[in-house]
Amino acid sequence: MPPLPESAHKAPAARPAICPGCSEPHDPGDRFCGACGRDLSAPPPVAPVSPEAAGEPADGADGEGGSDGAGSSHDAGGSGGGDTTSSFVLAPPRGAASPPPSSDATLPLGFSAHGADSTGATGSRGTGNGGTGKDSTGSGHPEAPYGPVCVACGVGGVDDDGYCEHCGHAQPRQRDHQERELAGVAAVSDRGLRHHRNEDAFALATAALPGGAAAVAAVVCDGVSTAYRPDDASAAAATAGSDALVAALERGTAPDDAMREALLTAFDAVGALAAEEPKEPIHRNSPACTYVSAVVTGQVFTVGWIGDSRAYWVPDDRERPAARLTEDDSWAARMVEAGLMSEAEAYADARAHAITGWLGADAAEVDPHVAAFQPECPGVVVVCTDGLWNYAESAAEMAEAVPADARTRPLASARSLLGMALDGGGHDNVTVAVLPFPAAAAGAGSPSA
């Protein structure tokens, strides 16, 4: 905590039950206000004592302004120059500095943060003092924190819980927004506007087939929110499924068999998460997620899925019909299949998205769905979670949402589809992968999540 000025050296008043900055209530153990980020450990402000009442000359009366001739440092009591309030000293704002070219510590929002070299050898890197290289002992400015810096105030470091140590703001998580592009495939994933975290995951990969041709694959998984650790479940399934699919294809396994093998491997990976939990009498659902994947091999692409994440075919020639390639493992799909409701009625029901198939230790059965397709024209395969298809449910609606240049600009198209979902309300996590067909990859690559 910063030192108090001499005028505030009084017995601190009892901390109020509401934030003194915004009047929002807070719990006794809170360090920062959840509404405005105020430091609740600081004593309430006290009325400043005027220089005349204290018998001291006003600032500037002797031409020195209360600091030394250089004006470069504060005294130990914090009564020198600098930004102050009536009760505590504020950390000075840190000047913007360009990240060094050699930096390898990248924050989720795309900028780097390193502490300054106290010798000044690094110039202006992270010092916020115009490149003088001075630290807090010479300039009065605190040394820039090493590692992640708060995206809200730009001053404080980020603690292990993901909150700024200076202003208390929660920091973006790395999985809140992710993008990836390989030759022949691209994907984006976003937390959306309503959920507090992103429980979706994806993996992209290219593989070298025994004949020398290349295969391109995408895996998209949606964590089941009512289950325990849904974000871990989706990440485990996407990684394990992608790795198994690539390995099987490179061994020469037929694409449909490789897809089934990958689905079962992903199922085992999610089930293993339940085995990690302590044997305690706590009733909670095992980690669970849905799974959908597509792989393009030559003039054929293969799709596999469990749950209600979907794959669509959208041709370049929009005069040709688009198609939905998967059937949901859901309550709504069961009602439609049984003839008890129309599709519109079933998906308008509150129970529509209750899934009947998933990956997880408590899944009643594992029934991987696999299908192969051989289109007669070029186009794209769109693989997505329900956070996207809720806003473009039918094949015709999805075709209308997919940009016309999707096959040549898959990443831009994935971003466009994400934007459509966010503009529609962003009620769920959104993940979408776009695979051009025929595959654009010219050679072998490697798995990548």
Short mmCIF file of C-alpha atoms in Angstrom, two decimals:
data_model
loop_
_atom_site.label_atom_id
_atom_site.label_comp_id
_atom_site.label_asym_id
_atom_site.label_seq_id
_atom_site.Cartn_x
_atom_site.Cartn_y
_atom_site.Cartn_z
CA MET A 1 0.00 0.00 0.00
CA PRO A 2 1.37 3.47 -0.85
CA PRO A 3 2.56 5.67 2.05
CA LEU A 4 0.18 8.22 3.49
CA PRO A 5 0.93 11.96 3.37
CA GLU A 6 1.65 13.63 6.67
CA SER A 7 -1.76 15.27 6.67
CA ALA A 8 -3.38 11.86 6.90
CA HIS A 9 -1.38 10.45 9.83
CA LYS A 10 -4.41 9.86 11.99
CA ALA A 11 -6.06 6.74 13.32
CA PRO A 12 -7.87 5.22 10.31
CA ALA A 13 -11.63 5.14 10.49
CA ALA A 14 -13.41 1.79 10.42
CA ARG A 15 -13.81 0.49 6.87
CA PRO A 16 -17.37 1.08 5.66
CA ALA A 17 -19.63 -1.71 4.45
CA ILE A 18 -20.04 0.10 1.15
CA CYS A 19 -17.43 1.28 -1.31
CA PRO A 20 -16.48 4.91 -0.55
CA GLY A 21 -16.00 5.49 -4.27
CA CYS A 22 -19.25 4.21 -5.80
CA SER A 23 -21.37 3.25 -2.73
CA GLU A 24 -21.71 -0.36 -3.89
CA PRO A 25 -21.82 -2.91 -1.01
CA HIS A 26 -18.90 -5.29 -0.57
CA ASP A 27 -17.95 -8.27 1.57
CA PRO A 28 -15.62 -7.75 4.55
CA GLY A 29 -12.81 -9.75 2.95
CA ASP A 30 -12.84 -7.90 -0.40
CA ARG A 31 -9.62 -6.12 -1.33
CA PHE A 32 -11.05 -4.19 -4.25
CA CYS A 33 -14.52 -2.99 -5.15
CA GLY A 34 -16.04 -5.26 -7.78
CA ALA A 35 -17.91 -2.34 -9.36
CA CYS A 36 -15.32 0.43 -9.67
CA GLY A 37 -12.04 -1.30 -8.72
CA ARG A 38 -11.28 1.01 -5.75
CA ASP A 39 -8.70 -0.20 -3.23
CA LEU A 40 -10.86 -0.99 -0.19
CA SER A 41 -7.83 -1.41 2.09
CA ALA A 42 -7.10 2.33 1.88
CA PRO A 43 -8.52 4.43 4.75
CA PRO A 44 -11.49 6.65 3.90
CA PRO A 45 -10.49 10.09 2.61
CA VAL A 46 -9.95 12.80 5.20
CA ALA A 47 -10.25 16.53 4.69
CA PRO A 48 -6.95 18.00 3.48
CA VAL A 49 -5.16 20.41 5.77
CA SER A 50 -4.42 23.71 4.04
CA PRO A 51 -0.80 24.91 4.03
CA GLU A 52 -1.82 28.05 5.97
CA ALA A 53 -3.50 26.02 8.73
CA ALA A 54 -0.48 23.76 8.98
CA GLY A 55 1.86 26.73 9.22
CA GLU A 56 3.71 25.71 6.05
CA PRO A 57 4.46 27.83 2.98
CA ALA A 58 2.30 27.16 -0.05
CA ASP A 59 3.73 25.18 -2.97
CA GLY A 60 5.93 27.34 -5.12
CA ALA A 61 6.33 30.12 -2.51
CA ASP A 62 10.05 29.49 -2.31
CA GLY A 63 10.39 28.51 -5.98
CA GLU A 64 11.07 24.83 -5.20
CA GLY A 65 7.53 23.42 -5.05
CA GLY A 66 8.32 21.16 -2.06
CA SER A 67 10.78 18.96 -3.97
CA ASP A 68 14.51 18.95 -4.58
CA GLY A 69 16.12 21.01 -7.28
CA ALA A 70 15.84 18.25 -9.88
CA GLY A 71 12.24 17.50 -8.93
CA SER A 72 12.93 13.81 -9.58
CA SER A 73 11.83 11.96 -6.44
CA HIS A 74 9.29 11.86 -3.61
CA ASP A 75 10.26 11.80 0.05
CA ALA A 76 9.63 8.74 2.17
CA GLY A 77 6.36 10.12 3.50
CA GLY A 78 4.94 10.74 0.06
CA SER A 79 4.64 14.51 0.62
CA GLY A 80 6.68 15.53 -2.40
CA GLY A 81 5.48 16.23 -5.93
CA GLY A 82 3.43 13.74 -7.90
CA ASP A 83 -0.20 12.68 -8.15
CA THR A 84 -1.87 12.53 -4.72
CA THR A 85 -5.28 12.52 -3.16
CA SER A 86 -6.11 13.62 0.34
CA SER A 87 -5.42 10.15 1.72
CA PHE A 88 -2.99 8.23 -0.44
CA VAL A 89 -0.43 8.52 -3.23
CA LEU A 90 -1.51 7.40 -6.69
CA ALA A 91 0.83 5.44 -8.92
CA PRO A 92 1.75 7.74 -11.82
CA PRO A 93 0.43 6.77 -15.25
CA ARG A 94 2.83 4.73 -17.30
CA GLY A 95 3.70 6.07 -20.71
CA ALA A 96 2.96 3.96 -23.77
CA ALA A 97 5.96 2.04 -24.99
CA SER A 98 6.38 -0.13 -28.05
CA PRO A 99 7.18 -3.78 -27.28
CA PRO A 100 10.74 -4.80 -28.05
CA PRO A 101 11.24 -6.85 -31.23
CA SER A 102 12.91 -9.62 -29.24
CA SER A 103 10.01 -9.99 -26.82
CA ASP A 104 8.62 -13.49 -26.50
CA ALA A 105 6.09 -12.98 -23.71
CA THR A 106 2.80 -12.24 -25.45
CA LEU A 107 -0.35 -11.39 -23.59
CA PRO A 108 -3.78 -12.61 -24.74
CA LEU A 109 -4.57 -9.20 -26.24
CA GLY A 110 -1.46 -9.22 -28.40
CA PHE A 111 1.06 -6.99 -26.64
CA SER A 112 4.13 -7.77 -24.58
CA ALA A 113 5.16 -6.60 -21.14
CA HIS A 114 8.62 -6.74 -19.55
CA GLY A 115 10.14 -5.00 -16.59
CA ALA A 116 12.68 -2.28 -17.22
CA ASP A 117 16.37 -2.88 -16.80
CA SER A 118 17.37 -0.79 -13.79
CA THR A 119 20.66 0.06 -15.46
CA GLY A 120 18.83 1.77 -18.29
CA ALA A 121 20.35 -0.58 -20.88
CA THR A 122 16.92 -1.34 -22.33
CA GLY A 123 16.15 2.29 -23.13
CA SER A 124 12.44 3.02 -22.98
CA ARG A 125 11.29 -0.59 -22.69
CA GLY A 126 8.57 -0.71 -20.08
CA THR A 127 9.93 2.22 -18.08
CA GLY A 128 7.21 4.77 -18.79
CA ASN A 129 9.70 7.57 -18.13
CA GLY A 130 10.60 8.67 -21.63
CA GLY A 131 13.43 6.20 -22.07
CA THR A 132 15.63 7.50 -19.25
CA GLY A 133 16.00 4.06 -17.76
CA LYS A 134 15.40 5.43 -14.24
CA ASP A 135 13.61 3.24 -11.74
CA SER A 136 11.57 4.20 -8.71
CA THR A 137 14.65 5.08 -6.68
CA GLY A 138 15.71 7.81 -9.08
CA SER A 139 12.60 9.20 -10.76
CA GLY A 140 9.73 8.72 -8.34
CA HIS A 141 7.94 6.51 -10.88
CA PRO A 142 7.38 2.86 -9.93
CA GLU A 143 9.22 0.34 -12.03
CA ALA A 144 6.98 -1.38 -14.59
CA PRO A 145 5.85 -4.83 -13.45
CA TYR A 146 7.49 -7.81 -15.08
CA GLY A 147 5.00 -9.97 -16.99
CA PRO A 148 1.35 -9.27 -17.80
CA VAL A 149 0.12 -5.72 -17.28
CA CYS A 150 -3.49 -4.74 -16.54
CA VAL A 151 -5.44 -3.98 -19.71
CA ALA A 152 -7.61 -1.47 -17.79
CA CYS A 153 -5.12 0.81 -15.97
CA GLY A 154 -1.89 -0.15 -17.75
CA VAL A 155 0.02 0.16 -14.46
CA GLY A 156 -0.53 -2.83 -12.21
CA GLY A 157 0.69 -6.36 -12.58
CA VAL A 158 -1.72 -9.32 -12.78
CA ASP A 159 -1.91 -11.77 -9.87
CA ASP A 160 -2.32 -15.53 -10.09
CA ASP A 161 -6.11 -15.22 -9.88
CA GLY A 162 -6.26 -13.01 -12.97
CA TYR A 163 -6.91 -9.65 -11.27
CA CYS A 164 -4.93 -6.41 -11.44
CA GLU A 165 -2.86 -5.80 -8.32
CA HIS A 166 -3.33 -2.04 -8.73
CA CYS A 167 -6.96 -1.42 -9.73
CA GLY A 168 -8.58 -4.82 -9.12
CA HIS A 169 -10.03 -5.31 -12.62
CA ALA A 170 -10.45 -8.88 -13.87
CA GLN A 171 -8.24 -9.58 -16.87
CA PRO A 172 -9.32 -11.30 -20.10
CA ARG A 173 -8.67 -15.03 -20.15
CA GLN A 174 -6.61 -16.45 -22.97
CA ARG A 175 -9.53 -18.62 -24.10
CA ASP A 176 -11.99 -15.71 -24.20
CA HIS A 177 -11.07 -15.20 -27.85
CA GLN A 178 -8.85 -17.42 -29.98
CA GLU A 179 -8.05 -17.55 -33.69
CA ARG A 180 -6.00 -19.98 -35.75
CA GLU A 181 -5.27 -20.46 -39.43
CA LEU A 182 -3.39 -23.19 -41.28
CA ALA A 183 -3.10 -23.84 -44.99
CA GLY A 184 -6.61 -24.93 -45.94
CA VAL A 185 -8.46 -24.30 -42.67
CA ALA A 186 -9.17 -21.54 -40.13
CA ALA A 187 -11.14 -21.25 -36.91
CA VAL A 188 -12.20 -18.72 -34.29
CA SER A 189 -13.64 -19.19 -30.80
CA ASP A 190 -15.17 -16.55 -28.56
CA ARG A 191 -16.70 -16.34 -25.09
CA GLY A 192 -19.74 -14.50 -26.39
CA LEU A 193 -21.59 -11.76 -24.56
CA ARG A 194 -23.40 -13.60 -21.77
CA HIS A 195 -21.10 -16.34 -20.43
CA HIS A 196 -18.32 -15.66 -17.94
CA ARG A 197 -15.86 -18.01 -19.68
CA ASN A 198 -15.35 -19.83 -22.95
CA GLU A 199 -16.17 -23.52 -22.61
CA ASP A 200 -15.66 -24.28 -26.32
CA ALA A 201 -12.41 -25.55 -27.81
CA PHE A 202 -11.06 -26.37 -31.26
CA ALA A 203 -8.03 -27.95 -32.92
CA LEU A 204 -6.77 -27.67 -36.49
CA ALA A 205 -4.32 -30.01 -38.21
CA THR A 206 -2.84 -31.08 -41.51
CA ALA A 207 -1.55 -34.59 -42.18
CA ALA A 208 0.62 -36.23 -44.83
CA LEU A 209 -1.15 -39.25 -46.32
CA PRO A 210 0.93 -42.29 -47.36
CA GLY A 211 0.50 -41.44 -51.04
CA GLY A 212 1.97 -37.99 -50.54
CA ALA A 213 -1.31 -36.06 -50.59
CA ALA A 214 -2.32 -33.78 -47.75
CA ALA A 215 -5.34 -33.99 -45.46
CA VAL A 216 -6.80 -31.03 -43.58
CA ALA A 217 -8.87 -31.44 -40.40
CA ALA A 218 -10.77 -29.40 -37.84
CA VAL A 219 -12.22 -30.50 -34.50
CA VAL A 220 -14.74 -28.37 -32.58
CA CYS A 221 -16.01 -29.21 -29.08
CA ASP A 222 -18.60 -27.58 -26.83
CA GLY A 223 -18.36 -28.13 -23.07
CA VAL A 224 -21.63 -29.08 -21.37
CA SER A 225 -22.29 -26.18 -18.99
CA THR A 226 -24.25 -28.27 -16.49
CA ALA A 227 -21.30 -30.65 -16.10
CA TYR A 228 -18.21 -30.18 -13.95
CA ARG A 229 -15.11 -28.68 -15.68
CA PRO A 230 -16.75 -28.26 -19.10
CA ASP A 231 -13.89 -26.12 -20.39
CA ASP A 232 -11.36 -28.83 -19.53
CA ALA A 233 -13.57 -31.46 -21.17
CA SER A 234 -13.77 -29.61 -24.49
CA ALA A 235 -10.04 -28.87 -24.53
CA ALA A 236 -9.13 -32.49 -23.78
CA ALA A 237 -11.48 -33.83 -26.45
CA ALA A 238 -10.31 -31.43 -29.16
CA THR A 239 -6.62 -32.12 -28.54
CA ALA A 240 -6.94 -35.90 -28.19
CA GLY A 241 -9.31 -36.24 -31.13
CA SER A 242 -7.15 -34.17 -33.47
CA ASP A 243 -3.96 -36.00 -32.53
CA ALA A 244 -5.60 -39.41 -32.98
CA LEU A 245 -7.13 -38.43 -36.33
CA VAL A 246 -3.80 -37.24 -37.75
CA ALA A 247 -1.93 -40.30 -36.46
CA ALA A 248 -4.49 -42.69 -37.96
CA LEU A 249 -4.50 -40.94 -41.34
CA GLU A 250 -0.71 -40.92 -41.55
CA ARG A 251 -0.71 -44.69 -40.85
CA GLY A 252 -2.89 -45.16 -43.90
CA THR A 253 -6.19 -45.72 -42.07
CA ALA A 254 -9.28 -44.98 -44.17
CA PRO A 255 -10.77 -41.57 -43.29
CA ASP A 256 -14.05 -42.95 -41.90
CA ASP A 257 -12.24 -45.45 -39.67
CA ALA A 258 -9.76 -42.77 -38.61
CA MET A 259 -12.67 -40.52 -37.66
CA ARG A 260 -14.27 -43.24 -35.48
CA GLU A 261 -10.92 -43.90 -33.82
CA ALA A 262 -10.52 -40.20 -33.11
CA LEU A 263 -14.01 -39.94 -31.57
CA LEU A 264 -13.39 -42.89 -29.27
CA THR A 265 -9.99 -41.48 -28.26
CA ALA A 266 -11.63 -38.16 -27.41
CA PHE A 267 -14.24 -40.02 -25.36
CA ASP A 268 -11.49 -41.72 -23.34
CA ALA A 269 -9.71 -38.39 -22.80
CA VAL A 270 -12.83 -36.75 -21.36
CA GLY A 271 -13.61 -39.80 -19.25
CA ALA A 272 -10.12 -39.67 -17.78
CA LEU A 273 -10.89 -36.24 -16.30
CA ALA A 274 -13.49 -37.82 -14.03
CA ALA A 275 -10.89 -40.28 -12.74
CA GLU A 276 -8.72 -37.34 -11.62
CA GLU A 277 -11.33 -36.17 -9.12
CA PRO A 278 -11.00 -37.18 -5.44
CA LYS A 279 -13.28 -39.94 -4.22
CA GLU A 280 -15.53 -37.75 -2.12
CA PRO A 281 -19.29 -37.99 -1.57
CA ILE A 282 -19.93 -34.93 -3.76
CA HIS A 283 -22.72 -35.25 -6.29
CA ARG A 284 -21.82 -33.53 -9.54
CA ASN A 285 -21.92 -34.45 -13.19
CA SER A 286 -18.72 -35.72 -14.76
CA PRO A 287 -16.90 -33.49 -17.26
CA ALA A 288 -18.68 -33.67 -20.62
CA CYS A 289 -18.72 -32.07 -24.06
CA THR A 290 -20.01 -32.45 -27.60
CA TYR A 291 -17.73 -33.15 -30.57
CA VAL A 292 -17.82 -32.51 -34.32
CA SER A 293 -14.98 -32.91 -36.79
CA ALA A 294 -14.37 -32.73 -40.53
CA VAL A 295 -11.39 -33.89 -42.58
CA VAL A 296 -10.82 -33.15 -46.26
CA THR A 297 -8.89 -35.84 -48.15
CA GLY A 298 -8.67 -35.32 -51.90
CA GLN A 299 -12.10 -35.18 -53.52
CA VAL A 300 -13.89 -36.47 -50.40
CA PHE A 301 -14.52 -35.06 -46.96
CA THR A 302 -15.58 -37.00 -43.88
CA VAL A 303 -17.57 -35.74 -40.91
CA GLY A 304 -17.90 -37.29 -37.44
CA TRP A 305 -19.86 -36.11 -34.42
CA ILE A 306 -21.46 -36.81 -31.06
CA GLY A 307 -23.88 -34.28 -29.56
CA ASP A 308 -25.45 -31.19 -31.11
CA SER A 309 -22.47 -29.40 -32.64
CA ARG A 310 -22.91 -29.31 -36.40
CA ALA A 311 -21.29 -29.36 -39.84
CA TYR A 312 -22.70 -27.64 -42.95
CA TRP A 313 -21.80 -27.76 -46.64
CA VAL A 314 -21.93 -24.42 -48.45
CA PRO A 315 -21.04 -24.46 -52.20
CA ASP A 316 -19.32 -21.55 -53.93
CA ASP A 317 -22.18 -21.46 -56.41
CA ARG A 318 -25.05 -20.30 -54.24
CA GLU A 319 -27.50 -21.43 -56.91
CA ARG A 320 -26.70 -24.95 -55.76
CA PRO A 321 -28.27 -26.15 -52.50
CA ALA A 322 -26.40 -26.02 -49.21
CA ALA A 323 -26.79 -28.93 -46.78
CA ARG A 324 -26.66 -29.70 -43.10
CA LEU A 325 -24.37 -32.72 -42.73
CA THR A 326 -25.07 -33.80 -39.14
CA GLU A 327 -28.10 -34.83 -37.10
CA ASP A 328 -28.28 -33.57 -33.52
CA ASP A 329 -28.14 -35.90 -30.54
CA SER A 330 -30.77 -33.81 -28.77
CA TRP A 331 -34.28 -33.82 -27.35
CA ALA A 332 -35.56 -31.73 -30.26
CA ALA A 333 -34.12 -34.09 -32.86
CA ARG A 334 -35.69 -37.07 -31.09
CA MET A 335 -39.10 -35.37 -31.12
CA VAL A 336 -38.83 -34.62 -34.83
CA GLU A 337 -37.57 -38.11 -35.65
CA ALA A 338 -40.48 -39.66 -33.74
CA GLY A 339 -42.97 -37.47 -35.59
CA LEU A 340 -44.23 -35.90 -32.38
CA MET A 341 -43.34 -32.32 -33.34
CA SER A 342 -42.37 -30.33 -36.37
CA GLU A 343 -38.78 -29.09 -36.46
CA ALA A 344 -39.89 -25.53 -35.77
CA GLU A 345 -41.99 -26.61 -32.78
CA ALA A 346 -39.27 -28.83 -31.34
CA TYR A 347 -36.49 -26.23 -31.52
CA ALA A 348 -38.76 -23.57 -30.04
CA ASP A 349 -39.26 -25.73 -26.94
CA ALA A 350 -37.23 -24.96 -23.81
CA ARG A 351 -35.94 -28.56 -23.84
CA ALA A 352 -34.66 -28.37 -27.42
CA HIS A 353 -30.95 -28.29 -26.55
CA ALA A 354 -31.00 -31.07 -23.96
CA ILE A 355 -28.48 -33.44 -25.51
CA THR A 356 -28.90 -37.21 -25.68
CA GLY A 357 -25.34 -38.00 -26.74
CA TRP A 358 -22.03 -36.62 -25.44
CA LEU A 359 -18.46 -37.45 -24.49
CA GLY A 360 -18.01 -38.12 -20.78
CA ALA A 361 -17.68 -40.78 -18.12
CA ASP A 362 -21.43 -40.75 -17.41
CA ALA A 363 -22.52 -41.07 -21.06
CA ALA A 364 -25.05 -43.88 -21.36
CA GLU A 365 -23.56 -45.08 -24.63
CA VAL A 366 -20.93 -44.08 -27.17
CA ASP A 367 -22.34 -44.01 -30.67
CA PRO A 368 -19.99 -42.13 -33.02
CA HIS A 369 -21.71 -40.83 -36.15
CA VAL A 370 -19.56 -40.78 -39.30
CA ALA A 371 -20.49 -39.82 -42.85
CA ALA A 372 -18.48 -39.18 -46.05
CA PHE A 373 -19.39 -36.77 -48.85
CA GLN A 374 -18.14 -36.16 -52.39
CA PRO A 375 -19.48 -32.84 -53.70
CA GLU A 376 -19.47 -32.08 -57.41
CA CYS A 377 -18.39 -28.46 -56.97
CA PRO A 378 -16.04 -26.43 -54.77
CA GLY A 379 -17.23 -24.87 -51.53
CA VAL A 380 -16.59 -24.86 -47.79
CA VAL A 381 -17.38 -27.10 -44.84
CA VAL A 382 -18.51 -25.10 -41.80
CA VAL A 383 -18.00 -26.86 -38.45
CA CYS A 384 -19.52 -25.07 -35.45
CA THR A 385 -21.09 -25.15 -32.01
CA ASP A 386 -24.69 -24.20 -31.28
CA GLY A 387 -23.48 -20.74 -30.28
CA LEU A 388 -23.31 -20.07 -34.04
CA TRP A 389 -26.01 -22.23 -35.57
CA ASN A 390 -28.61 -20.85 -33.16
CA TYR A 391 -28.48 -17.75 -35.38
CA ALA A 392 -28.40 -19.63 -38.70
CA GLU A 393 -30.09 -22.94 -38.06
CA SER A 394 -31.09 -24.13 -41.53
CA ALA A 395 -28.67 -24.85 -44.35
CA ALA A 396 -30.11 -21.98 -46.37
CA GLU A 397 -29.62 -19.54 -43.48
CA MET A 398 -26.04 -20.70 -42.98
CA ALA A 399 -25.31 -20.33 -46.70
CA GLU A 400 -26.65 -16.79 -46.58
CA ALA A 401 -24.40 -15.97 -43.61
CA VAL A 402 -21.21 -17.44 -45.10
CA PRO A 403 -19.31 -14.83 -47.19
CA ALA A 404 -19.07 -15.48 -50.91
CA ASP A 405 -15.25 -15.60 -50.76
CA ALA A 406 -15.13 -18.06 -47.87
CA ARG A 407 -13.12 -20.65 -49.80
CA THR A 408 -10.27 -18.21 -50.48
CA ARG A 409 -10.49 -16.33 -47.16
CA PRO A 410 -11.45 -18.88 -44.48
CA LEU A 411 -10.24 -16.88 -41.47
CA ALA A 412 -12.05 -13.72 -42.55
CA SER A 413 -15.17 -15.82 -43.11
CA ALA A 414 -14.92 -17.40 -39.67
CA ARG A 415 -14.62 -13.93 -38.15
CA SER A 416 -17.64 -12.78 -40.13
CA LEU A 417 -19.74 -15.69 -38.83
CA LEU A 418 -18.63 -14.92 -35.27
CA GLY A 419 -19.68 -11.31 -35.79
CA MET A 420 -23.11 -12.43 -36.93
CA ALA A 421 -23.57 -14.47 -33.74
CA LEU A 422 -22.42 -11.61 -31.51
CA ASP A 423 -24.67 -9.15 -33.34
CA GLY A 424 -27.53 -11.58 -32.78
CA GLY A 425 -27.01 -11.47 -29.03
CA GLY A 426 -23.99 -13.71 -28.33
CA HIS A 427 -25.99 -15.75 -25.82
CA ASP A 428 -23.53 -18.67 -25.88
CA ASN A 429 -19.88 -19.37 -26.56
CA VAL A 430 -19.25 -19.31 -30.32
CA THR A 431 -16.78 -21.51 -32.19
CA VAL A 432 -16.58 -22.05 -35.95
CA ALA A 433 -14.06 -23.62 -38.33
CA VAL A 434 -14.11 -23.13 -42.10
CA LEU A 435 -12.51 -25.76 -44.34
CA PRO A 436 -12.21 -24.99 -48.08
CA PHE A 437 -13.00 -27.89 -50.42
CA PRO A 438 -11.01 -29.18 -52.23
CA ALA A 439 -8.26 -28.83 -49.64
CA ALA A 440 -5.89 -25.90 -50.18
CA ALA A 441 -2.99 -27.49 -48.24
CA ALA A 442 -0.13 -28.29 -50.62
CA GLY A 443 1.89 -30.52 -48.35
CA ALA A 444 2.26 -32.11 -44.97
CA GLY A 445 1.83 -30.12 -41.84
CA SER A 446 1.41 -30.79 -38.16
CA PRO A 447 -1.39 -30.83 -35.62
CA SER A 448 -2.16 -27.49 -34.01
CA ALA A 449 -4.67 -26.47 -31.40
#
